Structures are given as C-alpha cells and as structure tokens.
Coordinates of C-alpha atoms in Angstrom, one line a residue:
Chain P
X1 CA 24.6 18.8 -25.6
X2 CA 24.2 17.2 -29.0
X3 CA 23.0 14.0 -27.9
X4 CA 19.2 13.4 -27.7
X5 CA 18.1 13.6 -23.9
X6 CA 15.6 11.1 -22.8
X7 CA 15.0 12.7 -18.9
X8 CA 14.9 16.1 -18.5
X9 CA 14.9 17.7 -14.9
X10 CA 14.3 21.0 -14.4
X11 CA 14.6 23.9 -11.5
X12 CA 13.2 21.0 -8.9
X13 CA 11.7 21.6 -5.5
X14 CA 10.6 19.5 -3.2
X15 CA 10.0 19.7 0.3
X16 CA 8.5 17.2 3.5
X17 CA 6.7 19.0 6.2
X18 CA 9.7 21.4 7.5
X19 CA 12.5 20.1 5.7
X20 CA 13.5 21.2 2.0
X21 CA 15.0 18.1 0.0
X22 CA 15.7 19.9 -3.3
X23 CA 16.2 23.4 -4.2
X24 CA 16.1 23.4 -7.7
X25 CA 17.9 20.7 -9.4
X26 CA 18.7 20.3 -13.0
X27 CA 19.6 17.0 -14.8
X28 CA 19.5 15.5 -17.9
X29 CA 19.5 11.9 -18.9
X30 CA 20.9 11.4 -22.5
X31 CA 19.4 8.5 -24.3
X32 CA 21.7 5.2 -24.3
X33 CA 23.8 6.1 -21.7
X34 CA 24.1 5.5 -17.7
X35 CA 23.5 7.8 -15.4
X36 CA 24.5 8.2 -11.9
X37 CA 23.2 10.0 -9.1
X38 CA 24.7 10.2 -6.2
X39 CA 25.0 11.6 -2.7
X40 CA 25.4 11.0 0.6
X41 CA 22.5 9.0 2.6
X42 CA 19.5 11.5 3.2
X43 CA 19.6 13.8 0.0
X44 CA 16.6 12.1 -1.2
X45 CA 17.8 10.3 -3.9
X46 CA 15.5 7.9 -3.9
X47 CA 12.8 10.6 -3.9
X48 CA 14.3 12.1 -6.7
X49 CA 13.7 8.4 -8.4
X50 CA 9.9 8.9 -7.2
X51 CA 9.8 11.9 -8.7
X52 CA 10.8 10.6 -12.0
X53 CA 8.4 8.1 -12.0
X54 CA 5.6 10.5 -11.4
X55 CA 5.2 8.9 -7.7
X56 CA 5.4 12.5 -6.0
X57 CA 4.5 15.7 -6.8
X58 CA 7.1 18.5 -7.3
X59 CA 6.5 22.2 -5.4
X60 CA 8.1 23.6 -8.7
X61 CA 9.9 22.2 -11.5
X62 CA 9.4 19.9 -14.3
X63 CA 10.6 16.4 -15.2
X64 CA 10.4 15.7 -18.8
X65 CA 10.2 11.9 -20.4
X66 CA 10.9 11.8 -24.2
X67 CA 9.2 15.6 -24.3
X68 CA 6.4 14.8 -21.9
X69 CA 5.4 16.6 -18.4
X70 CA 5.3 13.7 -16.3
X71 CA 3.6 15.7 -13.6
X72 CA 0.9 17.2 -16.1
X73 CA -0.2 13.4 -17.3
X74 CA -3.4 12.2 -16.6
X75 CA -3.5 9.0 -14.3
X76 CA -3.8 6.8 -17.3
X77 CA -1.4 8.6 -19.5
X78 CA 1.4 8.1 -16.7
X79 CA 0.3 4.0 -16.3
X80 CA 0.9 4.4 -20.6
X81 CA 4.5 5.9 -20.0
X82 CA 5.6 3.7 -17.3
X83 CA 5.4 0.8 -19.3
X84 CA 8.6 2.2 -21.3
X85 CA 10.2 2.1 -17.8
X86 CA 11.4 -0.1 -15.8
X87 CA 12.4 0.4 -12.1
X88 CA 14.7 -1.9 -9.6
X89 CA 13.4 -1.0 -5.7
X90 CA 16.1 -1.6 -3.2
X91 CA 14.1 -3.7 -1.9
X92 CA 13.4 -6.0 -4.9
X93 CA 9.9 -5.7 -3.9
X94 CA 8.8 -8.4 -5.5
X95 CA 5.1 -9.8 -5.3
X96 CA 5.6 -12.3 -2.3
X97 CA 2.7 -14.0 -3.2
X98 CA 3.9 -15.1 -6.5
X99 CA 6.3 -17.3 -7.5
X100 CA 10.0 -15.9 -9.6
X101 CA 8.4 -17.2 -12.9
X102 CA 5.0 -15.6 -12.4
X103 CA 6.6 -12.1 -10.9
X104 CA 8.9 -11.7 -14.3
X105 CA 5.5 -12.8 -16.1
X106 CA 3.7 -10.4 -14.4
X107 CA 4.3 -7.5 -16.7
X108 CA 3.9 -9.4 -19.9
X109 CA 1.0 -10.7 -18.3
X110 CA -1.0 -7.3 -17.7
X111 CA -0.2 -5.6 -20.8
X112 CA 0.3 -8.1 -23.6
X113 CA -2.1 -10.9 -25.3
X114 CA 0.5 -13.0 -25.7
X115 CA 0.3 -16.8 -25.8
X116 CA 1.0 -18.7 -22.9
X117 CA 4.1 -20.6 -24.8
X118 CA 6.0 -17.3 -25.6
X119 CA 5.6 -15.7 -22.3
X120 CA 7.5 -19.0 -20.9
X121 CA 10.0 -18.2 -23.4
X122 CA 10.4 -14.6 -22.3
X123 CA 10.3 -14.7 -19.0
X124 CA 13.2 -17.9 -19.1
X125 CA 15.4 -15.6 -21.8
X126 CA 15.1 -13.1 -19.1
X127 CA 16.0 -14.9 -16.0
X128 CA 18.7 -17.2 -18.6
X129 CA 20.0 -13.3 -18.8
X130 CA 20.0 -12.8 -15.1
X131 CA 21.2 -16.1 -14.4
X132 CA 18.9 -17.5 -12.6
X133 CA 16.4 -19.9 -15.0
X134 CA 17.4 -22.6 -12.3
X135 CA 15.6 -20.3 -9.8
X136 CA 12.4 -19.7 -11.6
X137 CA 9.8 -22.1 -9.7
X138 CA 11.3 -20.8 -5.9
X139 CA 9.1 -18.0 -4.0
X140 CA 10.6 -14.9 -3.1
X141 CA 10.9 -15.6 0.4
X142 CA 13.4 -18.4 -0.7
X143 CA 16.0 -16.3 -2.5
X144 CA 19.1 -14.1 -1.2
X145 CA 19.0 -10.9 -1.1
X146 CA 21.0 -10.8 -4.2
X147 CA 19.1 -13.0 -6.2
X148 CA 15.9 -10.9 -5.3
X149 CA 17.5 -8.3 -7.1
X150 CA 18.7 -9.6 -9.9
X151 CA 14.5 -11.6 -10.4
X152 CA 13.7 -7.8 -9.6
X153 CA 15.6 -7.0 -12.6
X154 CA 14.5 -9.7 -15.1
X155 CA 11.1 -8.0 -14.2
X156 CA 11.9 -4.5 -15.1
X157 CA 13.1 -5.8 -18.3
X158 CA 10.9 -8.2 -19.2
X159 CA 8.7 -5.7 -21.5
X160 CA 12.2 -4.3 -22.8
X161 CA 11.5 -0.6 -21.6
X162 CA 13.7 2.4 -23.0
X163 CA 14.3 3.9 -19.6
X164 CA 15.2 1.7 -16.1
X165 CA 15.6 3.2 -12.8
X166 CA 18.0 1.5 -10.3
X167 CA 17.0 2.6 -6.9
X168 CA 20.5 1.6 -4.6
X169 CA 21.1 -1.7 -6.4
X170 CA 24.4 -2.4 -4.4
X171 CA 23.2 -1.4 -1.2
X172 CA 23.9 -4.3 1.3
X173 CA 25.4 -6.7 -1.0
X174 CA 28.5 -9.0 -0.6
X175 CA 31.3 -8.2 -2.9
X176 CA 30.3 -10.8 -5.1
X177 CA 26.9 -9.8 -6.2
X178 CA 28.3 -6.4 -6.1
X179 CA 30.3 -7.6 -8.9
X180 CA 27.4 -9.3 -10.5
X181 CA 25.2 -6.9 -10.6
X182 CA 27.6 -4.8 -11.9
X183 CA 28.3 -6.5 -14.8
X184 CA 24.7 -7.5 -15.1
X185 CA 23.7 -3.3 -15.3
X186 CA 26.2 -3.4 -17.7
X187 CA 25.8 -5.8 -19.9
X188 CA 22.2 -5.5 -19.9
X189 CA 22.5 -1.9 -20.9
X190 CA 24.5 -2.7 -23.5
X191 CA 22.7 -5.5 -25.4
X192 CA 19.4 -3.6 -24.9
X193 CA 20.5 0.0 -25.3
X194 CA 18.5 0.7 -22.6
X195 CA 19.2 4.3 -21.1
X196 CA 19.6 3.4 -17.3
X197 CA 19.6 6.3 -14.2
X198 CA 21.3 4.5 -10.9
X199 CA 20.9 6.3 -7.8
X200 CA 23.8 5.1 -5.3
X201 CA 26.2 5.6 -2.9
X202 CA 28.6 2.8 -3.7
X203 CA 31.1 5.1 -5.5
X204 CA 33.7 2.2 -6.8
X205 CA 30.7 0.9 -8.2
X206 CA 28.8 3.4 -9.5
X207 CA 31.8 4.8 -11.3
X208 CA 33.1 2.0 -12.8
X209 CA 30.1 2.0 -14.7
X210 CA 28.3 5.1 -15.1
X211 CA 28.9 7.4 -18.5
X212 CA 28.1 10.4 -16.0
X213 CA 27.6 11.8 -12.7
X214 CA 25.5 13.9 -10.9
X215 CA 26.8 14.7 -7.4
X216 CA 23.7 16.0 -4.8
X217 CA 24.1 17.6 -1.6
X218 CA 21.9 20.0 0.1
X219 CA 19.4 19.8 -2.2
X220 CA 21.7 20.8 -5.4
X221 CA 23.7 19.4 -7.8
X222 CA 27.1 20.0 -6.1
X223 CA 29.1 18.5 -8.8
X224 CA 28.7 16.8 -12.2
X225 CA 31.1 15.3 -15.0
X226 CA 32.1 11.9 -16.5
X227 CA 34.0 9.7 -13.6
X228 CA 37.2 10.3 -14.4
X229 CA 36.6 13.9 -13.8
X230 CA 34.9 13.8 -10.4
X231 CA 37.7 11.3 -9.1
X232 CA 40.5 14.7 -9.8
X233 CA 38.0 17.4 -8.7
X234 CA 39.4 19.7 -6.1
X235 CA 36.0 20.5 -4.1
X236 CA 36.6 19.8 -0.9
X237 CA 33.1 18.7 -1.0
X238 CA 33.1 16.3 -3.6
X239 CA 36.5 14.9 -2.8
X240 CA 35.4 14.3 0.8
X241 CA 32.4 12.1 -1.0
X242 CA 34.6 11.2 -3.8
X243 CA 37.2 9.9 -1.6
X244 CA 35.1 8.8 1.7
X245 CA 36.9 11.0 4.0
X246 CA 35.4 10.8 7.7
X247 CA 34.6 14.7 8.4
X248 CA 34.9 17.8 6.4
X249 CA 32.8 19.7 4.8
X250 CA 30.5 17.3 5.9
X251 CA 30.4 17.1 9.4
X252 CA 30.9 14.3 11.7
X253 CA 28.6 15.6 14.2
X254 CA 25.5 16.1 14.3
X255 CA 24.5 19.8 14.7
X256 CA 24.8 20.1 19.3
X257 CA 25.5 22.5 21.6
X258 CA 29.1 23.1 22.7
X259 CA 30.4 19.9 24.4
X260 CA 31.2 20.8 28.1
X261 CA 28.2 22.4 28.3
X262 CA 26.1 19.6 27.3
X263 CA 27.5 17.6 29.9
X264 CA 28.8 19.5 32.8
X265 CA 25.3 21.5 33.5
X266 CA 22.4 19.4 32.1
X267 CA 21.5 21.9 30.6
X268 CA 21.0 21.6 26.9
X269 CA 19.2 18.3 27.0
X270 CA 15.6 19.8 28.3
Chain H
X1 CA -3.7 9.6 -4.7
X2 CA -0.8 8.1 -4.3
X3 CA 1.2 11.4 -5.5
X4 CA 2.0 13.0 -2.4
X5 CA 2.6 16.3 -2.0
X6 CA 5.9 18.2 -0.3
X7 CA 4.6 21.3 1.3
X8 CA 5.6 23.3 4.3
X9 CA 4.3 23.8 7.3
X10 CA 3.6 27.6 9.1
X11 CA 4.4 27.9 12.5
X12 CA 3.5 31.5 14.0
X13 CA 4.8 32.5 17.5
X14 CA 1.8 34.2 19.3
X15 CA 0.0 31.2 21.1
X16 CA -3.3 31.9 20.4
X17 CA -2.7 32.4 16.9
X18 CA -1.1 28.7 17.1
X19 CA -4.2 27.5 17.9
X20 CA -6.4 28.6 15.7
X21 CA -3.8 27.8 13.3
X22 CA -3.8 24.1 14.7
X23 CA -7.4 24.0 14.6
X24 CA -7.9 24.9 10.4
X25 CA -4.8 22.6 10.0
X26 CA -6.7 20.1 12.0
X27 CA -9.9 20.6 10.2
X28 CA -8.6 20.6 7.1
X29 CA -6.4 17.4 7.5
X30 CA -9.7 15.8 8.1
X31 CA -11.8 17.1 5.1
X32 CA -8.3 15.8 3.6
X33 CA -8.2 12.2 4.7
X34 CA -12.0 12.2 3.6
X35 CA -11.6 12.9 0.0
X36 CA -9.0 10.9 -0.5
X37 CA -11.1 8.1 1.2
X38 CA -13.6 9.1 -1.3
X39 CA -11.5 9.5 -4.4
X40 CA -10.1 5.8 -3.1
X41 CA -12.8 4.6 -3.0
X42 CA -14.6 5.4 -6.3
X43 CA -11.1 4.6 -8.0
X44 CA -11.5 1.3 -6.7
X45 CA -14.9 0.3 -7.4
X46 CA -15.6 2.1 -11.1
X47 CA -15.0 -0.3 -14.1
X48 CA -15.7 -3.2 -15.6
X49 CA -13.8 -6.7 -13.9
X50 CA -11.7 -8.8 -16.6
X51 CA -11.3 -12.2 -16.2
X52 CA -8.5 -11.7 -14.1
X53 CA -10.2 -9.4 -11.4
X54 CA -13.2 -12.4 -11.2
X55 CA -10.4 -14.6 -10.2
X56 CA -9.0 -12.7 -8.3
X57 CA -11.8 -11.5 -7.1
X58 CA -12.7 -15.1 -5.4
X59 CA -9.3 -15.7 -4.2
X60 CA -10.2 -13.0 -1.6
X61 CA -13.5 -14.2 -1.3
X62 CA -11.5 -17.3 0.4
X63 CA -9.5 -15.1 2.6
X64 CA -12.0 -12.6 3.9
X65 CA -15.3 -14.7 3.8
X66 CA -14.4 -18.5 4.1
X67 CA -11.9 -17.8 6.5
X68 CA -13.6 -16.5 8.7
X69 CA -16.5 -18.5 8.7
X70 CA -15.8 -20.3 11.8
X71 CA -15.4 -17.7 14.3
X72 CA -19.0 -16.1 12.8
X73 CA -21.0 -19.4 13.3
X74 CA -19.7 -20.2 16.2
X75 CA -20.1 -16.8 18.2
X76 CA -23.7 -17.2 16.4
X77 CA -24.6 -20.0 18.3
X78 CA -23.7 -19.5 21.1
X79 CA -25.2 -15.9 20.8
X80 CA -28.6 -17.5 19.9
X81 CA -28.1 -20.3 23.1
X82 CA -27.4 -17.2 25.8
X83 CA -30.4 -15.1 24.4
X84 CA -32.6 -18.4 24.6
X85 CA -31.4 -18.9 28.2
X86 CA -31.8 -15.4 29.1
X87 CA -35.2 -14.8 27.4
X88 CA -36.3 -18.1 28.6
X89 CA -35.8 -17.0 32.7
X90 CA -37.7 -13.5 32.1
X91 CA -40.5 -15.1 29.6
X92 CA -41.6 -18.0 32.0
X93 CA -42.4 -15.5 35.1
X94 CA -45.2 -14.2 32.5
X95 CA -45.9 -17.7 31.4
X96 CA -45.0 -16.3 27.8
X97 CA -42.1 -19.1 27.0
X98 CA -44.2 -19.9 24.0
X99 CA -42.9 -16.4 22.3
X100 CA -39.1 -16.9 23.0
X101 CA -38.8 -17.9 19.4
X102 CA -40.4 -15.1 18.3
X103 CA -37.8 -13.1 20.9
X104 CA -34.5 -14.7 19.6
X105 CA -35.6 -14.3 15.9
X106 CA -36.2 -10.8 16.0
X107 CA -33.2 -9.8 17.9
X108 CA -30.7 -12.0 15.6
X109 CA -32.3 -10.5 12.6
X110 CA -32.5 -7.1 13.3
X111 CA -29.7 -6.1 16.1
X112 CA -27.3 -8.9 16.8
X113 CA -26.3 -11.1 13.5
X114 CA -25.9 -7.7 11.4
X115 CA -23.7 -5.9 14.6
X116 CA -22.0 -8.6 16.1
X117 CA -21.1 -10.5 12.5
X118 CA -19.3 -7.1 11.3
X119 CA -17.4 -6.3 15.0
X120 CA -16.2 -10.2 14.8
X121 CA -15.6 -9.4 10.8
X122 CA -13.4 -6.0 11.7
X123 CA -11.4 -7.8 14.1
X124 CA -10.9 -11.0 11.8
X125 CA -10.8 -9.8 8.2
X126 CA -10.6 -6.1 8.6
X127 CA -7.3 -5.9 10.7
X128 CA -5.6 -8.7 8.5
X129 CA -6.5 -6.8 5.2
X130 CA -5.2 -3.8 6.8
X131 CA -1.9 -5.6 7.6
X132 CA -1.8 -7.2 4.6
X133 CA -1.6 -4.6 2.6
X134 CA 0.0 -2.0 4.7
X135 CA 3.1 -4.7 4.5
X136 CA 3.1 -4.8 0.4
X137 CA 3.1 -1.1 0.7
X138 CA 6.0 -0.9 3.2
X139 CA 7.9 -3.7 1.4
X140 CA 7.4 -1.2 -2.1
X141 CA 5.2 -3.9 -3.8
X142 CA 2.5 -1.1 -4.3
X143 CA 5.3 1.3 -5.7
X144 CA 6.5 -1.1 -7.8
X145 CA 2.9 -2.0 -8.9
X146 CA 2.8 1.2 -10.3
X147 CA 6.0 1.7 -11.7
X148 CA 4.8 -1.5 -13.8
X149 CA 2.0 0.0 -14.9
X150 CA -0.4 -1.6 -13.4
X151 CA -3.1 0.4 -10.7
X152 CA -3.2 -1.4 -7.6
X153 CA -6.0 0.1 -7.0
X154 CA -8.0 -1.8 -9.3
X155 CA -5.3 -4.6 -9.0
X156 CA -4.8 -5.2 -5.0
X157 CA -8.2 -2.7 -3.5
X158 CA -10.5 -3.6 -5.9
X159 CA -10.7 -7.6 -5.3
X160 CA -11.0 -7.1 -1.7
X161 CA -13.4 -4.6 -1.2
X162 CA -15.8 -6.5 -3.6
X163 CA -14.9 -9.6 -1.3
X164 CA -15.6 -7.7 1.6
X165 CA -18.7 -6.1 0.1
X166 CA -20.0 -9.5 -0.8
X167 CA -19.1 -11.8 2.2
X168 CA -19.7 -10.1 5.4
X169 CA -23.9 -10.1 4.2
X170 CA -23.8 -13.9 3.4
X171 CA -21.7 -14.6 6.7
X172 CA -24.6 -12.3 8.8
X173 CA -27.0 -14.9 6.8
X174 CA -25.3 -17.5 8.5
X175 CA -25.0 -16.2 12.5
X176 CA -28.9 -15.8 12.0
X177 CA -29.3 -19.1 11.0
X178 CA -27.0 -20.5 13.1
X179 CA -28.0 -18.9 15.9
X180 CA -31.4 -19.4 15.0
X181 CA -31.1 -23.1 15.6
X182 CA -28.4 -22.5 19.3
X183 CA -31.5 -21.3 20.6
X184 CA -33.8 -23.8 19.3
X185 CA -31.1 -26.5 21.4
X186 CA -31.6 -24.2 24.3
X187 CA -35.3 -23.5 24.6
X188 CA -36.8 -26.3 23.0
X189 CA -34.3 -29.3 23.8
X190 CA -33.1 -27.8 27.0
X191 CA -35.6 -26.1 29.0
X192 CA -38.6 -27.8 27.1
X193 CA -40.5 -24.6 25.4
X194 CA -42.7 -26.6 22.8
X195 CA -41.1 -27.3 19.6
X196 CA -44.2 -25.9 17.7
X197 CA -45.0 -22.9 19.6
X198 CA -40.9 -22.2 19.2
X199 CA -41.2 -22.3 15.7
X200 CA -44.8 -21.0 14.6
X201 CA -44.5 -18.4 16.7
X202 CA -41.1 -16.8 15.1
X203 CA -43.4 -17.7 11.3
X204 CA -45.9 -15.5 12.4
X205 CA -43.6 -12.6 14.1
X206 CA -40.8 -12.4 11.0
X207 CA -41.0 -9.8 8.5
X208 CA -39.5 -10.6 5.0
X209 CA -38.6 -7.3 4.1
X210 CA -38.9 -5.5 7.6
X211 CA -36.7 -8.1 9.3
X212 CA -34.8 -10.1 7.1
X213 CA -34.5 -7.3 4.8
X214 CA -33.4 -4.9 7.0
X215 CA -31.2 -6.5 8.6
X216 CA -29.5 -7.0 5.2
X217 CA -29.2 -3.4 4.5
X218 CA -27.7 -3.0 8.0
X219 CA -25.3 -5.9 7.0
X220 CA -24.6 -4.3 3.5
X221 CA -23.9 -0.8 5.6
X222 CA -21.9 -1.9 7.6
X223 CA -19.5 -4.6 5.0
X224 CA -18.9 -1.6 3.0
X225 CA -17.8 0.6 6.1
X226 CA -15.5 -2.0 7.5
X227 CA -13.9 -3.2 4.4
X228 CA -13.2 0.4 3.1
X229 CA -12.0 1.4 6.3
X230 CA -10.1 -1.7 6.6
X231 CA -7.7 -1.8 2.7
X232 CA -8.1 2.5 3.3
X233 CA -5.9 2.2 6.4
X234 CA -3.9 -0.2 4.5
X235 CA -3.1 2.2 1.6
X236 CA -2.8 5.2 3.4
X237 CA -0.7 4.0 6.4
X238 CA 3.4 5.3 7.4
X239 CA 5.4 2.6 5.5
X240 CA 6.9 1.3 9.4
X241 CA 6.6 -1.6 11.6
X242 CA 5.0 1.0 13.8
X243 CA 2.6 2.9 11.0
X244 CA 1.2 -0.8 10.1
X245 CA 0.9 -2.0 13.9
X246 CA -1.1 1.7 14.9
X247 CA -3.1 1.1 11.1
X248 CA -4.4 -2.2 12.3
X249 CA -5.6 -0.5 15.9
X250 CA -7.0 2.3 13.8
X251 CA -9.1 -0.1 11.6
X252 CA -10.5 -2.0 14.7
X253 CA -11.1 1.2 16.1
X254 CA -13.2 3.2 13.8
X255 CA -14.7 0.3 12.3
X256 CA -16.4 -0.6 15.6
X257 CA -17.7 2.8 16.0
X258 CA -18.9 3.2 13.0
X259 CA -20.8 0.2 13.1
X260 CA -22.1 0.8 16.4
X261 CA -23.3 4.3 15.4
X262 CA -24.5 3.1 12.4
X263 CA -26.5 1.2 13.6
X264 CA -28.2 3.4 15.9
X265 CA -29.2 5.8 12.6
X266 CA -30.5 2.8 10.7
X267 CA -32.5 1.4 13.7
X268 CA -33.9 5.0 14.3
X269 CA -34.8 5.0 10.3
X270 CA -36.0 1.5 9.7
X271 CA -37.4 0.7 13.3
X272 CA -38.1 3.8 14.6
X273 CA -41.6 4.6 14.2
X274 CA -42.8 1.0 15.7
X275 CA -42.8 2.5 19.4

C-alpha cells in the first residue's frame, strides 16, 4: 500500500482463560480513511478495540500507532498518545455525574489551559456539530440512548484527535439515529479528516460508509476488501455474514450431542 | 493495572497432580491480587494534588465523612449510655461507681470508638464506594477515563481514599466524644454517680498519647484498611450486576476482619505490656 498507515496490527494473539480470541490477526488502518471491522457477535471485536487503545495486553503481536508500540509505552507515554484518540463506548459511557456540557468539557478541561470563554465555545461548536447544543445543560440520565451517543461523540472530538474508535455505534438504535449517526461518522470524518476504525455488526451500515473491511471470524481475518467487493465475494463464509443467512458455515446450533439421544435417555445432560 | 492479561490455563489429568496444580495457582492468584493491591495503591496516593484533586478531594469528604456522620454519633451514644449502664451495675457491688468515668473513657478511647466507628464506616461508606465505583467501571466510565487520557486512578481513587484516609479518624473523634457524654446522661443524670468524681476521675485515668493517641493510630490503621479495601474491590471487580453485588459483600467482609484482627496486633503492641 502506498498510502501512509496510521494503525498497524500485527500477527495478534490473544486469549481469556481457555478460550483463544485471536490467532494472529493483521490490519492496517490507512490515515484519512474509515475502517471497518466486523464479525459476528463474540469474535472480540470490541477487545480488539481494547487492544488498540493499549487497554489489554497481547500474548504476541504488535499494534503500532503513527510508528509507536503501543504495548511497549510507558503508562504515561500511552495517557500522551490517547489524547490523539478519541473513542465512542457502546455504551456512551458518559460521566453520570456530570452534566452534557461539563462531560464534552471534560477533555479540554484536563489537558488544556484554556480560558473558560473558549472552552464554552468549543464544547457548543461541538454539540452545534452533533446537534444537540439545545441538550447541553440535561444530565445523562435524561437523554436517549441515541443522544448519549451522539454527546459521547462530541466528547471524543472535542480535542480534535487524528485517530477515533467507534465501539458498535449502531447497536440498539432505531432506524432513525441509525441514519444519524451515520451521516454524523460521516460527515464528521470528512470535515475533520479524522481516520476513524468502526467495529460493527450492522452490515447496511457499516458498508455504506466504510472505505474498507476487515471481516473476523475464528480469530482471523476471514475476509477483507473495499465494500463493494465483500458484497460479490463467493465465500460461503462471508456471504453467509455478508448476506445474514440463518445457518451455514456458521452454525445454527450450538455444538450438542446428537438429538434423540439427548432427549430419549437423559443421558447427555449429566 | 488495568492492562489485563490473556493467558491460558493448564489442566493435567492425574488428580493429584490437579491439586498441587490448584494449590500454586491458588497461591499465586493471591500474591497476584496483593501486588496489584499494592501497585494500586501507591499509584493512587504518589503525587502532588492540583487544584482540581483539592476539590475534588472535599467533594468526597462530603460523601464518605459527612454522610455518615449520623449513624457514627448516634451508635456512639448509645454505645457510651449501655457501657455506663453496664459498668454502673458491676461497679456499685464494690462501691467503686465513682470510677465508671474512668471505665467508659478508657474503653471508648482505646477499643470501642476506633473498632466500632470503622465496622459502622465499612458498612456505610466502604460498601457504597465499592458500588460506586464498581458501577462506573461496569458502565465503561473508567475505560473511557482512560481512553481520554486522564488516570482514574489519580482522577476517581485518589479523592476517595484521601477522604477516607482523613474522615474515618475525625468521625472516631466524634463517637468518643459523643459517647463520652451518653454515658455522662447515664451514670451521672440517671443513676446518680457524682458529677465530679465522673469527671475527675476519667482527668486523672486518660493518657494523651497512650489513650487518645493510640487510639488514633488504631483509627488511622484501620481508615486506610477499609478505604483501600473498599475503591480496591471497586476497581478490580467482574464488570456484572452480580461482580458488583459479591464486590460489595467482599468489602464488608474483609474489611471487618481486618479490623478486628487488627486490632488485636495493635492492642497486643501498644497495650500489651500493662498486664
């Protein structure tokens, strides 16, 4: 690739007690551009977020920000590179005990001196840019689940970071803030040319506006390419994800013993 | 700290082996859960407070001392009333009545306002700091802490272990004084022990340093046991409903325990050689 790459993933492991959740991924984030990951529920995507952020520790493997180790930092050298990025939890996660205005100050806040008067103008550019400067004197525990999101990313944004990490951001929406956080990821990555990873499932979504794809399963990339690519690949793998087909390669059950077995003797419960 | 690690667990067949296996990986999850108590701790408490960590700093200092101010004085008096009631009924068959001042002093000061102030302050404070946090971790405010920038450690820890740190000794202060004063309503207004003997006699009887003092040490012991047990739980618990509701146990738990034994090893140093 010619393009300059602001992530680099490489040969990842990671494992939880018995289970392995990657063995060995690659990936590369070019700068300016949107990346998707995504896979089926369970494949640790979110942990592969975490791991990006320096949150957990890989068995093997390196991930690489703008050339540096983010596993080899020291703790204050990480706190340094985080402020380039910005992250949107499912969740929101917003600080509950402060109001929308104070969380999107929050950030400017800790690491800038700036005067009182031009952090109000920042933080109300950035919830104007959200759409929701009406919103800013409400606590979280007032807001939709939508609006959470969208405060959740006037935060990330609100020290203008080169890198943002959207952890599910369509998960459990209505169609409409679907939409609107589409268009927000969007535009906001467009005005700020931001270089954006979103982890999903939500493939209408996620397609319609990612540059490029990563498909995980079992712990590997499974498939990558630009949309329009994935949506004619002929893996039956990726075209059961691709497509949302019920059972495949991907089974509908659950690994059990056989059937009749299971319920005529008893057996296979104990 | 935070960074976990993935790793993978070895499971051999042979039984006995199992055990022995289970009993390192036992052992060394302990020695585990220690240092990173430890390293928590001294994250927490190294470094200089900015303006902001004063503030917020006495913003806890409302939530774990002022708040539970009223459940310490009031178990304090009435403490100090059922010692003066007890004391009085086993000091009058020696005709002694005149020392039950001296009696209820010493065992506020030395024994019951450091113990009974830090169990009330475990159940009270410690559980909801526990909860508190355990619920910003499971809601990813922690996480997202990070991912800011910004160490929650010094951040969210910090403040409330100083608060802790600092409130439980002036709330012991108060059960002493408090109940100090129950018994005083007891003995002196109640069953009639002279008001001067009451008094002059606990003058003469109370130590500055081996009393009062001590039992501020005890008090200091045992504020920095329970609150570090207390946000420690809270950092380190399962992100669930269930992980936070088995944290808050856990923290009433060991924090009682600890105080309790505690309390026996600093009796045995500071006391000790009296008998």
């Amino acid at each position: 690739m010619n393009e300059s790459l602001l992530v680099e993933v490489e040969g990842l492991h990671f494992s939880r007690g018995e289970k392995d959740i990657f063995r060995g991924v690659d990936l590369q984030v070019p700068e300016g551009k949107i990346t998707a990951i995504m896979g089926p529920s369970g494949t640790g995507k979110t942990t592969l977020l975490k791991l990006i952020g320096g949150q957990l520790y890989p068995d093997a493997g390196s991930v690489r920000i703008a050339g540096e180790d983010v596993h080899r930092l020291s703790r204050r050298a990480l706190f340094r590179l985080r402020r380039r990025m910005g992250m949107l939890f499912q969740s929101g996660a917003l600080f509950s005990d402060l109001s929308v205005f104070e969380n999107v100050a929050f950030p400017l806040r800790v690491h800038t001196d700036l005067p009182e008067a031009m952090i109000r103008d920042i933080v109300l550019m950035k919830l104007e840019a959200v759409g929701l400067r009406g919103a800013h004197k409400l606590m979280p525990s007032e807001l939709s689940g939508g609006m959470l999101r969208r405060v959740a990313l006037a935060r990330a944004i609100a020290l203008d970071p080169d890198l943002i990490l959207y952890d599910e951001p369509f998960v459990g929406q209505d169609p409409i803030s679907k939409g609107v956080l589409v268009e927000l990821i969007r535009t906001v990555n467009q005005a700020l040319g931001l270089t954006a990873v979103v982890v999903s499932h939500d493939i209408k979504e996620t397609l319609s506006i990612a540059d490029y794809v990563y498909v995980i399963s079992d712990g590997q990339v499974m498939a990558h390419g630009t949309p329009s690519t994935l949506n004619v690949d002929q893996d039956a793998r990726v075209r059961q994800f691709i497509h949302g087909e019920p059972d495949g390669p991907v089974p509908f059950h659950y690994p059990a013993p056989d059937y009749f077995t299971d319920i005529m003797t008893g057996r296979a419960t104990s | 700290m935070s960074r976990e690690r993935g790793g993978r667990r070895w499971r051999p067949r042979n039984p006995l082996v199992r055990q022995v296996v289970a009993l390192g990986r036992g052992t060394l999850n302990v020695i585990d859960a220690l240092g990173r108590a430890g390293m928590f701790l001294f994250l927490s408490c190294v470094g200089i407070p900015s303006r902001e960590g004063w503030r917020l700093w006495l913003r806890q200092m409302h939530f774990v001392g002022v708040m539970s101010l009223a459940i310490v004085l009031v178990s304090g008096l009435f403490i100090g009333m059922v010692l003066a009631l007890q004391g009085y009924t086993i000091l009058v068959d020696f005709g002694a009545e005149d020392a039950l001042g001296q009696m209820v002093a010493l065992s506020l000061l030395r024994e019951l306002a450091p113990v009974v102030a830090a169990l009330l302050f475990a159940g009270r404070a410690g559980s909801a700091l526990t909860a508190e946090i355990g619920l910003m971790k499971a809601t990813e405010q922690l996480t997202s802490m990070e991912m800011i920038g910004v160490d929650p450690l010094r951040r969210v820890i910090a403040p409330r272990l100083w608060a802790g740190f600092v409130s439980l000794p002036l709330l012991t202060i108060g059960f002493s004084v408090v109940g100090i004063w129950g018994g005083y309503l007891v003995g002196v207004k109640w069953l009639g022990v002279f008001e001067g003997s009451y008094w002059s006699n606990m003058q003469d009887s109370v130590g500055f340093v081996t009393d009062i003092g001590n039992g501020l040490i005890k008090s200091l012991v045992f504020a920095l046991v329970v609150t570090w047990i207390a946000v420690f739980q809270g950092y380190d618990l399962v992100p669930t409903s269930e992980g936070i509701s088995r944290a808050t146990t856990r923290t009433v738990v060991y924090a009682s325990l600890a105080i309790l034994g505690l309390d026996f090893v600093l009796t045995a140093i500071m006391f000790g050689e009296i008998g």
